[in-house]
PDB file of C-alpha atoms in Angstrom:
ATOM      1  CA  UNK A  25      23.992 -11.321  -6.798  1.00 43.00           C
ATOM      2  CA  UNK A  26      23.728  -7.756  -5.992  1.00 51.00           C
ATOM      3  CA  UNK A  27      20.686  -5.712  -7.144  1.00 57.00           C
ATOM      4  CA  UNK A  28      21.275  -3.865  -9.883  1.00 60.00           C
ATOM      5  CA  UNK A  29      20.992  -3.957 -13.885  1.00 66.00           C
ATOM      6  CA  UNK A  30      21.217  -7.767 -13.793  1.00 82.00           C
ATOM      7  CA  UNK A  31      19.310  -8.381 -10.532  1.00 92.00           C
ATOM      8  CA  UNK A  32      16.352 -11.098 -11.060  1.00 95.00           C
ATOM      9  CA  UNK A  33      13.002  -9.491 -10.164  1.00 97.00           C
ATOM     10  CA  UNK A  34      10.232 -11.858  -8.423  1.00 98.00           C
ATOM     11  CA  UNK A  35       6.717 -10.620  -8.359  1.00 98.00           C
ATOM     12  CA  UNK A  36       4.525 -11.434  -5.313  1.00 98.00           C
ATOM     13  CA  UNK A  37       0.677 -10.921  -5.784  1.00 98.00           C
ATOM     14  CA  UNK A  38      -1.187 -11.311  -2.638  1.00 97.00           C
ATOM     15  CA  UNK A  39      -4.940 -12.062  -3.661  1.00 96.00           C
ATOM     16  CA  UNK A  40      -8.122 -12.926  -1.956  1.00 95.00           C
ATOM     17  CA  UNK A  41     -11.502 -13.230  -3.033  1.00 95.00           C
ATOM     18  CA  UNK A  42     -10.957 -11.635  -5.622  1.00 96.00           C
ATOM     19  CA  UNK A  43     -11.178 -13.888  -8.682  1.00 97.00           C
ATOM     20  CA  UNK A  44     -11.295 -11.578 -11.544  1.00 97.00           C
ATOM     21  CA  UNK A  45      -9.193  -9.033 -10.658  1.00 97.00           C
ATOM     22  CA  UNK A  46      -6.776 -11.497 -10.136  1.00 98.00           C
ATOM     23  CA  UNK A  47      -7.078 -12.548 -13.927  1.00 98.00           C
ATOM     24  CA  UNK A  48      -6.296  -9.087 -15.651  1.00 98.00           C
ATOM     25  CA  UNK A  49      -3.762  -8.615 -13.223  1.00 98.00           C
ATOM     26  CA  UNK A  50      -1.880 -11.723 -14.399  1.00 98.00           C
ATOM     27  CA  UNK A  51      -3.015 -11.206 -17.900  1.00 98.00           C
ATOM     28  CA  UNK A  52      -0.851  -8.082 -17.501  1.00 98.00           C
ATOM     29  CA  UNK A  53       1.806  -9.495 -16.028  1.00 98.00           C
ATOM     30  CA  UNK A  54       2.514 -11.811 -19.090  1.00 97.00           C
ATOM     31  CA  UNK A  55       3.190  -8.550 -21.477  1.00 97.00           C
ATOM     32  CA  UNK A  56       6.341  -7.476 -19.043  1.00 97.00           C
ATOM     33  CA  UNK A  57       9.397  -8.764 -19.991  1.00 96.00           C
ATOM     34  CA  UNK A  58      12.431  -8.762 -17.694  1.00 95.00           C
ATOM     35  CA  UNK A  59      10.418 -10.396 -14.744  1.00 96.00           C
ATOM     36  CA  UNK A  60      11.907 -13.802 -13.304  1.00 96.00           C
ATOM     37  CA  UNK A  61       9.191 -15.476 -11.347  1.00 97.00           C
ATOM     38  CA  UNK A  62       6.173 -14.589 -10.128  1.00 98.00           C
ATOM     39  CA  UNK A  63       4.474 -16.106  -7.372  1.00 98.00           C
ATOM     40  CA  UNK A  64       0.398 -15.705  -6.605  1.00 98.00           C
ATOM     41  CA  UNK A  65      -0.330 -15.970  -2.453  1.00 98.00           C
ATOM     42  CA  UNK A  66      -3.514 -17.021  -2.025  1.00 97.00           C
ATOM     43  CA  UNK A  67      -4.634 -15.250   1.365  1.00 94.00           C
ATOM     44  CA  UNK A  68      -7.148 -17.489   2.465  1.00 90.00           C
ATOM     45  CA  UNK A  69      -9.727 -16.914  -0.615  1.00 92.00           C
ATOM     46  CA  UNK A  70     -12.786 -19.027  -0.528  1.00 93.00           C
ATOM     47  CA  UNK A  71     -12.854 -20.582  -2.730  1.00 94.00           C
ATOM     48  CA  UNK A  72      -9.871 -20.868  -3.378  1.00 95.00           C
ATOM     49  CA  UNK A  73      -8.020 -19.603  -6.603  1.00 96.00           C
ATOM     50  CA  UNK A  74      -5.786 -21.572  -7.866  1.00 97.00           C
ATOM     51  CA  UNK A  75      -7.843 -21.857 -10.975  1.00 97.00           C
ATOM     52  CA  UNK A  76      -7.372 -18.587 -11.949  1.00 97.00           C
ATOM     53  CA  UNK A  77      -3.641 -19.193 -11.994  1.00 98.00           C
ATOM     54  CA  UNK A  78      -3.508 -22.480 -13.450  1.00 97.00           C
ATOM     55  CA  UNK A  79      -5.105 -20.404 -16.315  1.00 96.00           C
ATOM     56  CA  UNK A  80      -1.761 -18.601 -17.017  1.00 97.00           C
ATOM     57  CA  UNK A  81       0.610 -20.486 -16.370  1.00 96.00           C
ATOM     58  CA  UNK A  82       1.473 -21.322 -20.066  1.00 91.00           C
ATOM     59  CA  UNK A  83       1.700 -17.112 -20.350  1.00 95.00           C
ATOM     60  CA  UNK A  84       3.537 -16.339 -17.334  1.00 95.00           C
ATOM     61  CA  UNK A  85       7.241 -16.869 -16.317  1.00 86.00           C
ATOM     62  CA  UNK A  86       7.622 -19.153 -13.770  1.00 94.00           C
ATOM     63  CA  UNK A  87       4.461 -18.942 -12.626  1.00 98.00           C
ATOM     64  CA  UNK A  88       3.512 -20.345  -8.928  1.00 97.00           C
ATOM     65  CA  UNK A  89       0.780 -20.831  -6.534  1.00 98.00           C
ATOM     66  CA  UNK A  90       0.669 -20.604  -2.676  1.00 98.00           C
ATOM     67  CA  UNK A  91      -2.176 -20.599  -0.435  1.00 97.00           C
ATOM     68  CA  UNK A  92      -2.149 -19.909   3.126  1.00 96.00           C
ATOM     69  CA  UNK A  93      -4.920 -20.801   5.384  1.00 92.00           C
ATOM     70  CA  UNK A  94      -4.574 -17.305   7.953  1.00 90.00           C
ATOM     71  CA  UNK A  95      -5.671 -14.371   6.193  1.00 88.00           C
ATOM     72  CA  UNK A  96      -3.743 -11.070   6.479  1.00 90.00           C
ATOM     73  CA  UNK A  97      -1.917  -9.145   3.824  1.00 92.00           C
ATOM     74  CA  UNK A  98       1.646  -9.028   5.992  1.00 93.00           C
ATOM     75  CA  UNK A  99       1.198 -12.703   6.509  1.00 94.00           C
ATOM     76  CA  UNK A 100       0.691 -12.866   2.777  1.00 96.00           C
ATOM     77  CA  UNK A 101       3.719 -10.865   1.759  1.00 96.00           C
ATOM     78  CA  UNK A 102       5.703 -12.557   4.028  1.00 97.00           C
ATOM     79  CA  UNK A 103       4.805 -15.927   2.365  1.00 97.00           C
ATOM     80  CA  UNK A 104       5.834 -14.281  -0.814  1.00 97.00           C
ATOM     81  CA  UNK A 105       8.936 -13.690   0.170  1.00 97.00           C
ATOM     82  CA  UNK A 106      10.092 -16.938   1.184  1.00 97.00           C
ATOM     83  CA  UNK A 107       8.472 -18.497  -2.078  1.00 97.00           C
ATOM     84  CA  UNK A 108      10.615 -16.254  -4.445  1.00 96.00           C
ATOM     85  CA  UNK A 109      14.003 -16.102  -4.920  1.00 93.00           C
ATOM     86  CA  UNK A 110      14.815 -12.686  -7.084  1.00 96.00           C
ATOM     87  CA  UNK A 111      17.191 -10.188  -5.214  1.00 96.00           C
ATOM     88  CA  UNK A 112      14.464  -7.986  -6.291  1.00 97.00           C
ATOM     89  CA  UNK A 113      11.251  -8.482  -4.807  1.00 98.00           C
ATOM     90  CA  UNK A 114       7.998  -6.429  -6.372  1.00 98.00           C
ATOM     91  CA  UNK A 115       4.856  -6.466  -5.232  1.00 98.00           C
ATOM     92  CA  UNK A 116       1.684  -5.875  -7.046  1.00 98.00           C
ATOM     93  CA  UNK A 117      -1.782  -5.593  -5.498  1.00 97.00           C
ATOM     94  CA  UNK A 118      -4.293  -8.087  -7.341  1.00 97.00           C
ATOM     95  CA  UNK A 119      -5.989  -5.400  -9.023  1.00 97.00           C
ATOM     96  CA  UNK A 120      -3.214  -3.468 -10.543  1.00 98.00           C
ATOM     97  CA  UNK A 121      -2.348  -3.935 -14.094  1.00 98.00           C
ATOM     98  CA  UNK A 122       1.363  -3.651 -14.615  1.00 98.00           C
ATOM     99  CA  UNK A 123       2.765  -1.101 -17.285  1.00 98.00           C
ATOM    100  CA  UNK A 124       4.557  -3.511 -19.779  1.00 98.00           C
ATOM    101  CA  UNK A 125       7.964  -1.404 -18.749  1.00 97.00           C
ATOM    102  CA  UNK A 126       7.215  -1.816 -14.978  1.00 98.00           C
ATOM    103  CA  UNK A 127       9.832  -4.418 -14.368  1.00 97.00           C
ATOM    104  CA  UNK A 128      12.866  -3.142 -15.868  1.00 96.00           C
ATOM    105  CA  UNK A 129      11.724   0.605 -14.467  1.00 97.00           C
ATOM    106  CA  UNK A 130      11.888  -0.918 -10.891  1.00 97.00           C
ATOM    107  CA  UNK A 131      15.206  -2.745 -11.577  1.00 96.00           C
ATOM    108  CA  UNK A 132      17.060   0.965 -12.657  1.00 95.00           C
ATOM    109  CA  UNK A 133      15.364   2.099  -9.790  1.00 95.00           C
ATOM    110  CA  UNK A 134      17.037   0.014  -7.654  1.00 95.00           C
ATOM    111  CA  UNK A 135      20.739   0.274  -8.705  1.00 82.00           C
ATOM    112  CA  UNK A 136      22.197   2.553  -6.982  1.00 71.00           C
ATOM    113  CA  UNK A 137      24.131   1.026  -4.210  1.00 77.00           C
ATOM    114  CA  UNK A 138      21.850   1.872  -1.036  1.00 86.00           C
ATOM    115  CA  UNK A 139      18.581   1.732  -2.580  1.00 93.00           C
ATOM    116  CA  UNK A 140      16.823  -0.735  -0.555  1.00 96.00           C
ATOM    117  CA  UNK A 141      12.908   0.268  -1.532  1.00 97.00           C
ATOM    118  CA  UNK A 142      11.170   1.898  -4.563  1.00 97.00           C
ATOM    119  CA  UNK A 143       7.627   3.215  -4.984  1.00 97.00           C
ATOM    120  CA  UNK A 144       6.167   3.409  -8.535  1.00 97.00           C
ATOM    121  CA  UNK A 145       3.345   5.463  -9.874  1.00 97.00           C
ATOM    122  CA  UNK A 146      -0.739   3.984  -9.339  1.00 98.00           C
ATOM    123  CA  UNK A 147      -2.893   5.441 -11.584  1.00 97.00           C
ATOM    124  CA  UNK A 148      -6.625   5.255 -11.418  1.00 97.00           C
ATOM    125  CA  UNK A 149      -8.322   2.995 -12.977  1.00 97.00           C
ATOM    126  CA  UNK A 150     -12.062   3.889 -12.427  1.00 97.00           C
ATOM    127  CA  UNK A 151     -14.654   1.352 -11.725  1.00 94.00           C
ATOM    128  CA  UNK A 152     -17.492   3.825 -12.506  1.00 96.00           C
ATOM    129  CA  UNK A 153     -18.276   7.108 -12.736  1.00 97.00           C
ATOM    130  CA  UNK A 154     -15.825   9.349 -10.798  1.00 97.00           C
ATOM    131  CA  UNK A 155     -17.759  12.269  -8.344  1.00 96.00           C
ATOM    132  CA  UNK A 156     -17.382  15.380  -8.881  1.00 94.00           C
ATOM    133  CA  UNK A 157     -15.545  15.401  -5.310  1.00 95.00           C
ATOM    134  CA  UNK A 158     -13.375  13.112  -5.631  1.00 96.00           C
ATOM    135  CA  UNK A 159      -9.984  14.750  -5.639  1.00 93.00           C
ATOM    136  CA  UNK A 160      -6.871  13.520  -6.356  1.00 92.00           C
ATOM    137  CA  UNK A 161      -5.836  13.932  -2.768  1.00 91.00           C
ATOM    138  CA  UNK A 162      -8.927  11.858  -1.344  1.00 94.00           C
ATOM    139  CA  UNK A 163      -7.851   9.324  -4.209  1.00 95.00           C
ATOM    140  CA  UNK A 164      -4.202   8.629  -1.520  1.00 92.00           C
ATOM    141  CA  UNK A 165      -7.274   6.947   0.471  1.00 92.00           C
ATOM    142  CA  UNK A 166      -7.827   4.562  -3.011  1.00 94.00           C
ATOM    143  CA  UNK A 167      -4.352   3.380  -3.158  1.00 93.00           C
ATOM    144  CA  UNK A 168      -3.334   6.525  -5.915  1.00 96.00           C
ATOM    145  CA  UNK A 169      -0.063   7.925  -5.796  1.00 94.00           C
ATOM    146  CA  UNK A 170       0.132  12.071  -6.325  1.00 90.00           C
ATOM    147  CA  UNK A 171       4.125  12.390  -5.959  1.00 89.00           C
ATOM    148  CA  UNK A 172       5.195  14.450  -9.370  1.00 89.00           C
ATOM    149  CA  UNK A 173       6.860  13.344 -12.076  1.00 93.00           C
ATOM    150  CA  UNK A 174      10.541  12.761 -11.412  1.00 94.00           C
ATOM    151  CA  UNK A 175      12.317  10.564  -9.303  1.00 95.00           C
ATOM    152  CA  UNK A 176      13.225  11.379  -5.346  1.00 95.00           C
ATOM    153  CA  UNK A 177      13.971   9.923  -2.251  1.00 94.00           C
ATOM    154  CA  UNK A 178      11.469   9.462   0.250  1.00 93.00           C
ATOM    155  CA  UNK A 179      12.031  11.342   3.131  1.00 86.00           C
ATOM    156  CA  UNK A 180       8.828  10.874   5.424  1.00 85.00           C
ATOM    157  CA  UNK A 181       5.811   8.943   6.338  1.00 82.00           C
ATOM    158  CA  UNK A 182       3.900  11.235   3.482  1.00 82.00           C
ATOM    159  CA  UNK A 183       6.319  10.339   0.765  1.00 88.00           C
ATOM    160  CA  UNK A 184       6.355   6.619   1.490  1.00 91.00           C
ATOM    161  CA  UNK A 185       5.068   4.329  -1.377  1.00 92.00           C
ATOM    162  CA  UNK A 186       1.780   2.584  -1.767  1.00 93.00           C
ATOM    163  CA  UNK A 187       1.830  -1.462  -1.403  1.00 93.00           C
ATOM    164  CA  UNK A 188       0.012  -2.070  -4.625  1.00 95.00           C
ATOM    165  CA  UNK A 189       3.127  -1.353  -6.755  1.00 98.00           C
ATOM    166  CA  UNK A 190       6.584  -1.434  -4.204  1.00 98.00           C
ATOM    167  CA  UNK A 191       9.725  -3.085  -4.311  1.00 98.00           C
ATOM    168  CA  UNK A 192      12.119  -3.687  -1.926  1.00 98.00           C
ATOM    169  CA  UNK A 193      16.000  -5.852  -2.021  1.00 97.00           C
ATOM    170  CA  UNK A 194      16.104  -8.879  -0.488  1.00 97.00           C
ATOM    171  CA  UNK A 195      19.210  -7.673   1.542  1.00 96.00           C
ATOM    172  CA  UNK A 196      17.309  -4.533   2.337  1.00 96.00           C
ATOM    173  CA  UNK A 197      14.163  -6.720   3.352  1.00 96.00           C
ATOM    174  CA  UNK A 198      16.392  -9.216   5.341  1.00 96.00           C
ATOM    175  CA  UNK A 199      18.098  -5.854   7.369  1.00 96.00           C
ATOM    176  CA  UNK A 200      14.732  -4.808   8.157  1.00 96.00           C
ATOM    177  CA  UNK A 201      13.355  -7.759   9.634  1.00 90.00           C
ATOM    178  CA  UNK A 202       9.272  -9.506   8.076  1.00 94.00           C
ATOM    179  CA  UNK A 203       6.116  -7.167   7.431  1.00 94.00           C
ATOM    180  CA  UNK A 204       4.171  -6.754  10.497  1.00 89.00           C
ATOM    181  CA  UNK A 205       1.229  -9.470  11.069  1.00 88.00           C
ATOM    182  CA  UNK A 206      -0.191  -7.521  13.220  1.00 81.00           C
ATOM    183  CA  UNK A 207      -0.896  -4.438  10.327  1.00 77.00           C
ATOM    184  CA  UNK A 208      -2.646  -4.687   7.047  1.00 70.00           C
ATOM    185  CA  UNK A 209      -5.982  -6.143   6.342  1.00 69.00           C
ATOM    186  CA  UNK A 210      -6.887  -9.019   8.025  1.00 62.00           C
ATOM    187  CA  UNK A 211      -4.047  -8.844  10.315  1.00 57.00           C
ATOM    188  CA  UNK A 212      -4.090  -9.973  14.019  1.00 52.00           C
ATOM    189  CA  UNK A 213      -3.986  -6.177  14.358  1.00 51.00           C
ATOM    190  CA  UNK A 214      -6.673  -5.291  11.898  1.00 53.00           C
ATOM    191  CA  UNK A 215      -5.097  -1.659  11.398  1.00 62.00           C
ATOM    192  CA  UNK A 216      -3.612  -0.206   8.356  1.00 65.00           C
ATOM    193  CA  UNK A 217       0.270   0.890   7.835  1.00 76.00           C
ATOM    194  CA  UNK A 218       2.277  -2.451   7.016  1.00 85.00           C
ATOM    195  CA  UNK A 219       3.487  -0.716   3.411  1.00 90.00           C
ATOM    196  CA  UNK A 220       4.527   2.357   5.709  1.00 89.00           C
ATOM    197  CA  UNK A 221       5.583   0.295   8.623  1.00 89.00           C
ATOM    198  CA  UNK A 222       8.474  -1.377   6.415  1.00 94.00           C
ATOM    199  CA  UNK A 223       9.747   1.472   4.233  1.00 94.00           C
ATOM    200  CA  UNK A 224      10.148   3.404   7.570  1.00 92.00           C
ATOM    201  CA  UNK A 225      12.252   0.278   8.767  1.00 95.00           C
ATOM    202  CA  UNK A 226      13.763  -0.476   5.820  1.00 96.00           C
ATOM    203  CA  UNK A 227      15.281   3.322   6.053  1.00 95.00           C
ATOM    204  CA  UNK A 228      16.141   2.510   9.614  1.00 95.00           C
ATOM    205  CA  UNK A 229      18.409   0.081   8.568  1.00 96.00           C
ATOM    206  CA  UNK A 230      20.690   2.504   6.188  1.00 95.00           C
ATOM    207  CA  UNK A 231      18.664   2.032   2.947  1.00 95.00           C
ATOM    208  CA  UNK A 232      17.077   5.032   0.571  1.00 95.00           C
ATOM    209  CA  UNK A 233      13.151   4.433  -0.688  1.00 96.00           C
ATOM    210  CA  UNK A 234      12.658   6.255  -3.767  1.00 96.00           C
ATOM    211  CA  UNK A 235       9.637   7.318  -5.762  1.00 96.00           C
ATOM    212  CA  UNK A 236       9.644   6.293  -9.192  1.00 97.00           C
ATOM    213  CA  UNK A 237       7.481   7.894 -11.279  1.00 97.00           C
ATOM    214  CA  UNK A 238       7.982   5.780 -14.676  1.00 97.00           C
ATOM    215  CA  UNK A 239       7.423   2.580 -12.549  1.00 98.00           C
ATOM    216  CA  UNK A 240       3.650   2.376 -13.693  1.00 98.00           C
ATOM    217  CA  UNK A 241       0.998   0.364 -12.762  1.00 98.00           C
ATOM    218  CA  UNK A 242      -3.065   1.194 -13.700  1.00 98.00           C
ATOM    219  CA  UNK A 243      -4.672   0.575  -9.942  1.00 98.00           C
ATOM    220  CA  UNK A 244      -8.601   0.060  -9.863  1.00 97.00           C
ATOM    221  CA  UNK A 245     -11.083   2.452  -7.996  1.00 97.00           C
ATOM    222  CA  UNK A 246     -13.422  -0.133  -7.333  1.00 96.00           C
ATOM    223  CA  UNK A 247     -17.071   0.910  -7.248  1.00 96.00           C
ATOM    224  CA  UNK A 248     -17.027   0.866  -3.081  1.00 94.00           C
ATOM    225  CA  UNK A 249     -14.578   3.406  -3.139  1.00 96.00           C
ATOM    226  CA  UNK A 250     -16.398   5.809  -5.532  1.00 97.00           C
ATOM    227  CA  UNK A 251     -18.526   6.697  -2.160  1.00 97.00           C
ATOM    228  CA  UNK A 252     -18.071   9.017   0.717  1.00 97.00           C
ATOM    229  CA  UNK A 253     -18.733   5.879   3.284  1.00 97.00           C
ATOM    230  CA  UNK A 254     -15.691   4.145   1.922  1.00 96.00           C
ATOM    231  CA  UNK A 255     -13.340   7.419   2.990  1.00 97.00           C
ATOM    232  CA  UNK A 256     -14.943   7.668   6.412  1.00 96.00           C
ATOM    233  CA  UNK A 257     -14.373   4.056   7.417  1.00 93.00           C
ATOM    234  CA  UNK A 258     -10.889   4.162   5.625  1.00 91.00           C
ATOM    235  CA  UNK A 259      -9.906   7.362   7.250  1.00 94.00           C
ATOM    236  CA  UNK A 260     -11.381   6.307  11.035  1.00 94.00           C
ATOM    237  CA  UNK A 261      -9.528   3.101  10.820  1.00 88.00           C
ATOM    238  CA  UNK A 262      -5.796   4.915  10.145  1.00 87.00           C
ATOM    239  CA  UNK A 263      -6.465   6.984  12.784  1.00 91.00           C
ATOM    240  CA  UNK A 264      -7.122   4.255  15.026  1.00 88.00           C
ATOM    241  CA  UNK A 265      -4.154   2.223  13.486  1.00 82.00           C
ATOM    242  CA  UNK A 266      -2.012   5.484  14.648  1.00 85.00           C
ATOM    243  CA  UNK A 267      -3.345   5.880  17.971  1.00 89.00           C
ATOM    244  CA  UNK A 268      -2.679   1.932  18.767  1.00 81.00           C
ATOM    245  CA  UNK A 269       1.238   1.067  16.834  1.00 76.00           C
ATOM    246  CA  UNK A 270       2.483   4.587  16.249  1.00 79.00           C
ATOM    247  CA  UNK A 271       1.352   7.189  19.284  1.00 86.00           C
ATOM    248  CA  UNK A 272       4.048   9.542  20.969  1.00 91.00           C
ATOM    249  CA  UNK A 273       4.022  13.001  22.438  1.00 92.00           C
ATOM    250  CA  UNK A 274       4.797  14.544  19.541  1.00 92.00           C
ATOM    251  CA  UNK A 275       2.427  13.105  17.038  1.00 92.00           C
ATOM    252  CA  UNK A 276      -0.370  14.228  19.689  1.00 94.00           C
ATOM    253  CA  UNK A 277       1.002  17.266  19.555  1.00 95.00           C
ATOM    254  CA  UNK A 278       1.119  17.537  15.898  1.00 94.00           C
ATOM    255  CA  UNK A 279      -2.503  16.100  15.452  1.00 95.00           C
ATOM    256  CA  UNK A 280      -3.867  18.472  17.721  1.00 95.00           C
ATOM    257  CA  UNK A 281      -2.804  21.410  15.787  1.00 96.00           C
ATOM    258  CA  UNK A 282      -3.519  20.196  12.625  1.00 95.00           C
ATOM    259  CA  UNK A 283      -7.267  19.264  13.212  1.00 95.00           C
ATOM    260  CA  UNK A 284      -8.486  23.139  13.268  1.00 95.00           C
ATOM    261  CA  UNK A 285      -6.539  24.100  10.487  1.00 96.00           C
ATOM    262  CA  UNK A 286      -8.308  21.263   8.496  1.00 95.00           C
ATOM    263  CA  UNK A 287     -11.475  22.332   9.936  1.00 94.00           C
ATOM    264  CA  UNK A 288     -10.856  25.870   8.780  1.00 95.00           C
ATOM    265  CA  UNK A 289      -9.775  24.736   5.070  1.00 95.00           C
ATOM    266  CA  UNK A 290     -13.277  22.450   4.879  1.00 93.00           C
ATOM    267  CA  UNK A 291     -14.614  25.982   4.764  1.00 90.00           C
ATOM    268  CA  UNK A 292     -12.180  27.974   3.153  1.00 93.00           C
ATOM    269  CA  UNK A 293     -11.082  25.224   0.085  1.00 91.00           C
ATOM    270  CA  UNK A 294     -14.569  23.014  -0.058  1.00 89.00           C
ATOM    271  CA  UNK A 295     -12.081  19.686  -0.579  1.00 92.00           C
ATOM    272  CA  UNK A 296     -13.427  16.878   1.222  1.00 95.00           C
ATOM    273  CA  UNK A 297     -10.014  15.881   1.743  1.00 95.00           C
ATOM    274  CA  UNK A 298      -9.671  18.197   4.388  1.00 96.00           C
ATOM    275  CA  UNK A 299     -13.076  16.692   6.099  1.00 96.00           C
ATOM    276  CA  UNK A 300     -11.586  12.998   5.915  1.00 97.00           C
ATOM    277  CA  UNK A 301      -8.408  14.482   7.212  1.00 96.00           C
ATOM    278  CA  UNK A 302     -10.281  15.684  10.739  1.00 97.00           C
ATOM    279  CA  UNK A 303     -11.941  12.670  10.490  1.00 97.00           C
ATOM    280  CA  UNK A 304      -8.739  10.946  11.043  1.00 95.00           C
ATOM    281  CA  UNK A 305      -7.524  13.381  13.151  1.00 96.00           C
ATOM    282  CA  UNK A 306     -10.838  12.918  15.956  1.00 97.00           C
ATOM    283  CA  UNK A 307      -9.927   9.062  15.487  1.00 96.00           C
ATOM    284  CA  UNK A 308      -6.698   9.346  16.482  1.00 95.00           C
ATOM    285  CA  UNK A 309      -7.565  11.350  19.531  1.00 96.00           C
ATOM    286  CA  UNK A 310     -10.118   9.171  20.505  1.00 96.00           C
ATOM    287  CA  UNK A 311      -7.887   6.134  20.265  1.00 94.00           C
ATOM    288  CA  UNK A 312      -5.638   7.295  22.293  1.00 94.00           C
ATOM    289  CA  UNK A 313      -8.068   8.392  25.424  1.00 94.00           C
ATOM    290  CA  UNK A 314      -9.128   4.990  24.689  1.00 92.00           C
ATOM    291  CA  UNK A 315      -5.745   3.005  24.881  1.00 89.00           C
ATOM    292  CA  UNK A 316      -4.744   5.200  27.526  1.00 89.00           C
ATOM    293  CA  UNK A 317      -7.675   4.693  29.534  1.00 89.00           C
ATOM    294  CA  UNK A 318      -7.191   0.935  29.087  1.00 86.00           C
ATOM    295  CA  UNK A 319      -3.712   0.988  29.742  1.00 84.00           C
ATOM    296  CA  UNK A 320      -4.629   2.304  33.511  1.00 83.00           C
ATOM    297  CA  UNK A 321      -7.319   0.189  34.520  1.00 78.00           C
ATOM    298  CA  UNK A 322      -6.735  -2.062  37.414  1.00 68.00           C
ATOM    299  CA  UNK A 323      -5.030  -5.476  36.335  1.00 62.00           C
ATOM    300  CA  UNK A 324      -3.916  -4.157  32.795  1.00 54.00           C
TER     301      UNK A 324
END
């Protein structure tokens, strides 16, 4: 069956240690109709959950449990792909709260005949008190989407859409080959980029990626990330991701210029964002002395 208006949507929730976000995120799930399975990938949680889902599986359809004994969140969402069998597949982090019209939202998003990936809207869903300087553009950093408010293609590594609410076709999916082990947390890797890393394939292989703006779900700013340490690690370690899976010439080229323009706006704008943004920047750079360095050592 062809995605579309009657395509079956499986959900894939990739959890670990996480017990209780895991339960409002499934207690959610239950209030969306139109959803055809739903599976729950345990990524190595210890203990382990299974608990938690056993709780709700009188509430949710087709409700199933898989645990996998290597953590890593590609590892995970490539276990939740083989355990559904939708030709829709949506995935939802484990502590976002799904908008009761979040499945049928994706599924219209999805229709038309080479859309291959969708990105829906993450609101914040604060943990705590929010800072006074937290913007919403340090909140991209917290998993928060800040794309408008009507549908359009993705066109760039910017646009593309946040893993805690995405959905790709299976044929789309299949075209552009598994998520990445070696990127997510956890990974072999340990660097960030899987959710980018397959929307950029998944274009690569013919499909559109669209934004969806009424494809909601409510994603939590946990306490951690109401903190200015949080935004420094998060930002060094996408640099560093950049400088190791995704380094050319250009980029370089492009990161070079940008880093004393964002040093002039720290002073002209007062946004932090523009602070974590050199941050990233000096990572990168470092990185790639680093790699580069290692690359030319005797018997490398």
């Amino acid at each position: 069956m062809a995605a579309g208006s009657e395509a079956r949507v499986s959900v894939i929730v990739c959890t670990r240690d996480r017990p209780s976000d895991l339960d409002a995120c499934l207690q959610a799930l239950a209030r969306v109709p139109g959803i055809h399975d739903v599976v729950v990938i345990d990524s190595a949680s210890e203990p382990p959950c299974e608990d938690v889902v056993q709780r709700h599986m009188g509430s949710v359809e087709q409700l199933s449990y898989v645990r996998v004994s290597q953590g890593g969140l590609s590892i995970a969402r490539n276990a939740g792909v083989a355990a559904t069998s939708g030709e829709i597949l949506a995935f939802i982090d484990d502590d976002a709260l799904a908008d009761p019209g979040w499945a049928s939202e994706i599924r219209a998003a999805l229709t038309p005949p080479r859309a291959g990936g969708v990105g829906g809207r993450c609101r914040p869903l604060f943990g705590g008190s929010r800072p006074r300087w937290l913007s919403d553009r340090l909140l991209c950093w917290a998993g928060i989407t800040h794309f408008g408010d009507r549908p359009r293609q993705a066109r760039s590594t910017a646009d593309y859409p946040y893993g805690a609410n995405m959905a790709f076709t299976r044929a789309a999916l299949e075209a552009a080959g598994p998520f990445d082990p070696r990127r997510g947390a956890g990974g072999s890797g340990d660097v960030a980029g899987e959710d980018t890393d397959i929307c950029a394939r998944v274009r690569t292989a013919g499909y559109e990626v669209w934004l969806w703006p009424s494809a909601i779900v409510d994603h939590k700013v946990h306490p951690s990330r109401l903190h200015r340490r949080y935004y420094l690690h998060r930002t060094w370690w996408n640099g560093a991701g950049r400088a190791r899976n995704d380094a050319t010439a250009a980029l370089t080229l492009r990161i070079l210029t940008a880093t004393p323009v964002y040093l002039a706006l720290i002073a002209v704008r007062r946004d932090w964002y523009y602070a974590f943004r050199t941050v990233e920047c000096l990572s990168y750079v470092t990185h790639v002395v680093k790699f580069t360095a290692q690359r030319m050592l005797p018997g490398r």
